[in-house]
Structures are given as structure tokens and as C-alpha cells.
Short mmCIF file of C-alpha atoms in Angstrom, two decimals:
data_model
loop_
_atom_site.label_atom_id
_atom_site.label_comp_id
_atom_site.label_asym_id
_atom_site.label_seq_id
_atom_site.Cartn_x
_atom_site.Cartn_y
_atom_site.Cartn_z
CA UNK I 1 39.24 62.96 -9.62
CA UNK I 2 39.62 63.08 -5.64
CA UNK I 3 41.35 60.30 -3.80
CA UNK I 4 38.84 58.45 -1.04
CA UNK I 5 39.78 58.23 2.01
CA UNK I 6 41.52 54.75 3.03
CA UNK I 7 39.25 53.51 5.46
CA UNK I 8 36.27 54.03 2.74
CA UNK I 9 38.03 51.68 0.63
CA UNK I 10 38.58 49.69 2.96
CA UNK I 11 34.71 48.96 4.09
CA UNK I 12 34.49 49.06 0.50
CA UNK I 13 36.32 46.02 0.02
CA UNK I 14 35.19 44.28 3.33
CA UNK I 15 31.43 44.84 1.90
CA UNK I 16 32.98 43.27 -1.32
CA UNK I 17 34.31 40.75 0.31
CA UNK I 18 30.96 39.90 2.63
CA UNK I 19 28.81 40.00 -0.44
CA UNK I 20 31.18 36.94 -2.08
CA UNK I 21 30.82 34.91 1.13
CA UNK I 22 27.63 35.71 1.01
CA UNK I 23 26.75 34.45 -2.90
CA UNK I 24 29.32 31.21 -2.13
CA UNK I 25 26.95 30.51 0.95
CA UNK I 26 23.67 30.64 -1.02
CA UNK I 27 24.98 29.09 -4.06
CA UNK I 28 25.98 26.03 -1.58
CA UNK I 29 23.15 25.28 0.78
CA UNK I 30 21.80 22.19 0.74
CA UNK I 31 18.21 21.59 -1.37
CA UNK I 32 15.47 22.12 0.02
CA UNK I 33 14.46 18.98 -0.67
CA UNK I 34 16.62 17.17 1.60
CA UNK I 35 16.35 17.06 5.46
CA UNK I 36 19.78 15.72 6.65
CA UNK I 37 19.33 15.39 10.29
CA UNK I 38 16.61 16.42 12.78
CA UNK I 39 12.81 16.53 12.65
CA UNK I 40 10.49 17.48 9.36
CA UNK I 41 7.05 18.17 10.09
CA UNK I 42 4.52 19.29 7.62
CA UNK I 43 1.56 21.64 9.01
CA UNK I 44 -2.11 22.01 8.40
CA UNK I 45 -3.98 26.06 9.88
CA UNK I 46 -7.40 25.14 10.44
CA UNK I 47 -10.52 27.22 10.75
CA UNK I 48 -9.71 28.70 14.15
CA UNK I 49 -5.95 29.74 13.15
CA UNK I 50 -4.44 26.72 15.33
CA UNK I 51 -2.42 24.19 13.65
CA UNK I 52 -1.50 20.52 13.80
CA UNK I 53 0.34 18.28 11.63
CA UNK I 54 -0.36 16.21 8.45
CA UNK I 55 3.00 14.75 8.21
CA UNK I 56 6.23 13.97 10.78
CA UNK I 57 9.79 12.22 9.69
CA UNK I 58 12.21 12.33 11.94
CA UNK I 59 12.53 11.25 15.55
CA UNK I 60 10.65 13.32 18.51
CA UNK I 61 13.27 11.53 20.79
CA UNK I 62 16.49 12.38 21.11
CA UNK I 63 17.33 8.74 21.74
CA UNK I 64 15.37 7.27 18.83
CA UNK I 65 18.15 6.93 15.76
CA UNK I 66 15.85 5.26 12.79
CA UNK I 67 13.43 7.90 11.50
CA UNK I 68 9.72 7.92 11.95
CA UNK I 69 7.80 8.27 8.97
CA UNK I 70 3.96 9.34 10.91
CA UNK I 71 0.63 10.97 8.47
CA UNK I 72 -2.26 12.31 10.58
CA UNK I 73 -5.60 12.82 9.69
CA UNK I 74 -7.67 16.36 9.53
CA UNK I 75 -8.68 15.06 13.52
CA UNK I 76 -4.92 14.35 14.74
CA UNK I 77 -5.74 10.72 14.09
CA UNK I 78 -2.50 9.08 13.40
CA UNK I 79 -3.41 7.16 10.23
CA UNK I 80 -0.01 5.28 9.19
CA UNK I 81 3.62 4.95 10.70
CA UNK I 82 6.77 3.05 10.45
CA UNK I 83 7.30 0.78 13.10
CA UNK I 84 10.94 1.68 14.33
CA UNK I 85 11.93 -1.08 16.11
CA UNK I 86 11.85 -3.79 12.98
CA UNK I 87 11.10 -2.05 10.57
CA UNK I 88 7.70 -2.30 8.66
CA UNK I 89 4.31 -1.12 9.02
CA UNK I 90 3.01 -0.17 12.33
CA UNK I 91 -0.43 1.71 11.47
CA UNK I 92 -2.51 0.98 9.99
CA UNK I 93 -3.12 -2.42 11.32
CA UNK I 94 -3.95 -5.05 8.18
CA UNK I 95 -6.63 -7.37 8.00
CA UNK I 96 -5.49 -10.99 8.01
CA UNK I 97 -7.86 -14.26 7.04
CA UNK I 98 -8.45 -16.26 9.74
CA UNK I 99 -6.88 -19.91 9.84
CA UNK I 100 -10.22 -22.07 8.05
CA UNK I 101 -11.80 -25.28 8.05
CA UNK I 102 -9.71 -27.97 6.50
CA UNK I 103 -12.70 -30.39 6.62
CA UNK I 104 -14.04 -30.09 2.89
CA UNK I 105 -17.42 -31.66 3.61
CA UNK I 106 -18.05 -27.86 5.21
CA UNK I 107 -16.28 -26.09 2.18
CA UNK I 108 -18.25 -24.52 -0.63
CA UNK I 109 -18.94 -27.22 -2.97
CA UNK I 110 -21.51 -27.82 -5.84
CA UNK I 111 -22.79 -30.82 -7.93
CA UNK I 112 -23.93 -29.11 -10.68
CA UNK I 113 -22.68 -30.18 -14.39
CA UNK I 114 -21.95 -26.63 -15.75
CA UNK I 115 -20.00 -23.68 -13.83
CA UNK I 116 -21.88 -22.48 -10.66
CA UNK I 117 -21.25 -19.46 -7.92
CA UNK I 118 -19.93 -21.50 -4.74
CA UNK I 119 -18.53 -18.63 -2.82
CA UNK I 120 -18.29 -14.74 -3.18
CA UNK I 121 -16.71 -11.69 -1.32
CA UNK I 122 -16.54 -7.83 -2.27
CA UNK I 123 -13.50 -5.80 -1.94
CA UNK I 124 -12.62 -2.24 -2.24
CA UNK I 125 -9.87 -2.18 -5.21
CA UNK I 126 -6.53 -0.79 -2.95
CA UNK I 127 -4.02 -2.10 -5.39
CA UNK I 128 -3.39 -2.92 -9.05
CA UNK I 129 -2.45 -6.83 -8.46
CA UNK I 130 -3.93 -9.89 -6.14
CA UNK I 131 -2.69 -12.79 -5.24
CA UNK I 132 -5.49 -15.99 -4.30
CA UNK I 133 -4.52 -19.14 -3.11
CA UNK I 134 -6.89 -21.66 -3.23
CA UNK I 135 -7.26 -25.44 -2.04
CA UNK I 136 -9.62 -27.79 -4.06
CA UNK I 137 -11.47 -31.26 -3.98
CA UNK I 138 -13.57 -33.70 -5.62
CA UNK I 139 -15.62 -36.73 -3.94
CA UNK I 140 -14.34 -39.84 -4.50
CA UNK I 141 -15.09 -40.99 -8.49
CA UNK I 142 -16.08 -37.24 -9.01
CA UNK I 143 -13.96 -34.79 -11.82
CA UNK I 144 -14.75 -31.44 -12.23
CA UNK I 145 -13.24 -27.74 -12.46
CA UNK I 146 -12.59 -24.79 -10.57
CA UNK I 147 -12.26 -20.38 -11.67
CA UNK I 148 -12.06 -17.09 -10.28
CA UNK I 149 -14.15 -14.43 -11.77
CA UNK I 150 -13.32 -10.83 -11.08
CA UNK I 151 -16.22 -8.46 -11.83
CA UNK I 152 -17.65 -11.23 -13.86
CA UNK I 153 -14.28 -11.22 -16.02
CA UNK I 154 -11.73 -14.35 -15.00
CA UNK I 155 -9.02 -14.75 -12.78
CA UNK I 156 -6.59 -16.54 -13.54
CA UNK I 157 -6.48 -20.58 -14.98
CA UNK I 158 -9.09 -22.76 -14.58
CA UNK I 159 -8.21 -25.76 -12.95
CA UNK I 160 -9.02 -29.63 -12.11
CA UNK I 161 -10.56 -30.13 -8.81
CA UNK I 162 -8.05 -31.75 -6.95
CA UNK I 163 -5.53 -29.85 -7.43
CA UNK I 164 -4.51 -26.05 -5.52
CA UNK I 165 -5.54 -22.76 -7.35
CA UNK I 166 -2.55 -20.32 -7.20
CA UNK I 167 -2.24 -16.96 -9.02
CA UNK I 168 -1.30 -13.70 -9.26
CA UNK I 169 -2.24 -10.68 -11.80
CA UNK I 170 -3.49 -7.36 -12.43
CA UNK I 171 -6.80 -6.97 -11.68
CA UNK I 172 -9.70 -6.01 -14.79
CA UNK I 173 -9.61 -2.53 -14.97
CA UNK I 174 -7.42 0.78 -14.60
CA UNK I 175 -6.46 1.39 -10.92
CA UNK I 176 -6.81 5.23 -12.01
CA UNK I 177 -10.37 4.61 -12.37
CA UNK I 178 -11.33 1.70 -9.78
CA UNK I 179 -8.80 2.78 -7.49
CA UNK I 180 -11.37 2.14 -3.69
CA UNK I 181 -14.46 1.08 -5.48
CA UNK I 182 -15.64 -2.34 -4.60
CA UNK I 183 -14.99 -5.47 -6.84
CA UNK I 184 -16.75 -8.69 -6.93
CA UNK I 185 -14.45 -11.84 -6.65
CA UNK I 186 -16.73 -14.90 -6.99
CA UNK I 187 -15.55 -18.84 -7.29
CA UNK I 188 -17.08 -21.00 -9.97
CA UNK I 189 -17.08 -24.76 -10.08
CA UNK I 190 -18.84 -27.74 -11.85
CA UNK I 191 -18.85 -31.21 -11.22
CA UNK I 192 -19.24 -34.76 -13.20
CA UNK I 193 -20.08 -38.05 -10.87
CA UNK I 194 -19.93 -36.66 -7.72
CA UNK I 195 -19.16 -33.28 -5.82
CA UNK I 196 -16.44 -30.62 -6.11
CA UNK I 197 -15.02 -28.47 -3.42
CA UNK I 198 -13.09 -25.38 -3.17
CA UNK I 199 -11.73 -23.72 0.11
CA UNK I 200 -10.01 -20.08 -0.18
CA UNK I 201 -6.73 -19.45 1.69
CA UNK I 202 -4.95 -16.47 0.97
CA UNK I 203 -6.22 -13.18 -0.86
CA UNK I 204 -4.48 -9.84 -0.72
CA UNK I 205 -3.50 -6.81 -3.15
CA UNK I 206 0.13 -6.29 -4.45
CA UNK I 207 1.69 -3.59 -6.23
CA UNK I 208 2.48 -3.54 -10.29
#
């Protein structure tokens, strides 16, 4: 068999060698599901070929060290974000109740001997939990009690007027199947010997 030349082998072995640094440097990149440092953005082509982005991590500023978490919507709309400074949401911004009348005369109130509707609100169903906080009276010499209903299914304890309503739990039904559709939270009372008031304070979703 005829010898090679020795600068064949040679390139032979440097390919050799380039093809093992080669395998070592695949075999160790990092995953591609990790971003270690820099700016991630996620792309949407629309109809006319152009793009623009769905989601951004990382900061556009060199000078901004906490990483932005920002989703868009299909019109550039910036839908949610991190708030970098603190920490916490920055979009979107959340619907808080409004400080209310602690004069109960003005509060919803009934003097009817068996469970009435005094108040109600609708809701689109966001999350699997809520929390409601609730503040309640009787006139003087008056008993009586207070509930929640949920879709016409109840909420919670029902409890002597007089004293505050406080609970948390899942909401009736399956998130997977009422997740945005609209539920019905209604406040019941009744009343002996006088007139019994209830006054809602709090309400918001919370997660399992």
C-alpha cells in the first residue's frame, strides 16, 4: 500500500482534530431554552411581510439591569409589563373599589323576614379563587343574617348581622370552562325586629 504524503496526514489530523472541537462545542452550548444575558424578543410577520413583536424580556437599555418582561398585542399595544423600578405589575393597570360610605343608613339593607337580594354585581371569572370582605349591621333591637351567593350557589358562611363577612374560596365551577364569562355575585339578608345592613369592602380574584 503507498505511503501518503506527510502534509496529507497532517490536514488529516488537523480536520480530525477540528471536527472534535467541533462535536465538544455543540455537545456544550447552552439550551435553547435559556437566555443568559441580553435581549429576547419573540416576533409576529403579518399580512404585509413586516413584523413586530408579541413578546420582549430583557432590557432595551444598556443601563437598565432588572429585566423587562413586556407582551404586545396584534396592534403594538403594550398589554402587560413588569414595572422595573419596584418590582410588580406595571400594565395593565387594576381596578380598585373606591373608599365607600360608612354611614349604614345609605347601605343596602332589607326588613324582610326571609333571605332577600340587597345588592348585586357581575364579573367576568379571571381567576379560580375570591376573596370578599364585608361589613354588616342591624338596627337597634333588630337580629338577622347575612350570605353571598355565587351564580345562585353560596359563598361562603352565613353570618349574624353585626358582625364582618370575611372569606375566601374557589369559585362554583371549573376555571377551564368559566374561565372570562361573567358570574353573578349577589348579597342576601333577612331581618327579625328591625333592619339589617350590609356594606361590601373588598372583592378581588386570587390564584388556587
Amino acid at each position: 500500500m503507498p505511503q501518503l504524503p506527510e502534509d496529507i496526514i497532517d490536514r488529516l489530523n488537523q480536520m480530525e482534530s477540528r471536527l472534535k472541537a467541533l462535536s465538544t462545542a455543540v455537545n456544550t452550548r447552552p439550551a435553547l431554552n435559556q437566555v443568559a444575558s441580553g435581549q429576547f424578543t419573540v416576533l409576529r410577520t403579518n399580512t404585509d411581510q413586516s413584523t413586530s413583536p408579541v413578546l420582549l424580556m430583557g432590557g432595551s437599555d444598556p443601563k437598565v439591569t432588572r429585566p423587562v418582561i413586556r407582551i404586545f398585542d396584534g396592534y403594538s399595544h403594550e398589554i402587560f409589563a413588569d414595572d422595573i423600578l419596584t418590582g410588580g405589575l406595571a400594565r395593565p393597570w387594576l381596578q380598585m373599589l373606591p373608599p365607600m360610605d360608612q354611614n349604614q343608613v345609605r347601605w343596602p339593607q332589607t326588613t324582610s323576614g326571609t333571605f332577600t337580594m340587597i345588592a348585586q354585581s357581575f364579573n367576568p371569572m379571571w381567576q379560580p379563587r375570591m376573596r370578599l370582605t364585608m361589613y354588616t349591621r342591624a338596627s337597634s333591637g333588630a337580629t338577622g343574617q347575612v350570605k353571598v351567593l355565587v351564580n345562585g350557589t353560596q359563598f361562603g358562611p352565613t353570618v349574624t348581622a353585626g358582625s364582618t363577612y370575611d372569606f375566601t374560596g374557589a369559585l362554583p365551577g371549573a376555571i377551564q370552562t368559566n374561565f372570562s364569562k361573567t358570574v353573578t355575585v349577589e348579597i342576601h339578608a333577612m331581618a327579625t325586629g328591625g333592619t339589617v345592613y350590609a356594606q361590601p369592602v373588598m372583592m378581588h380574584g386570587m390564584q388556587t
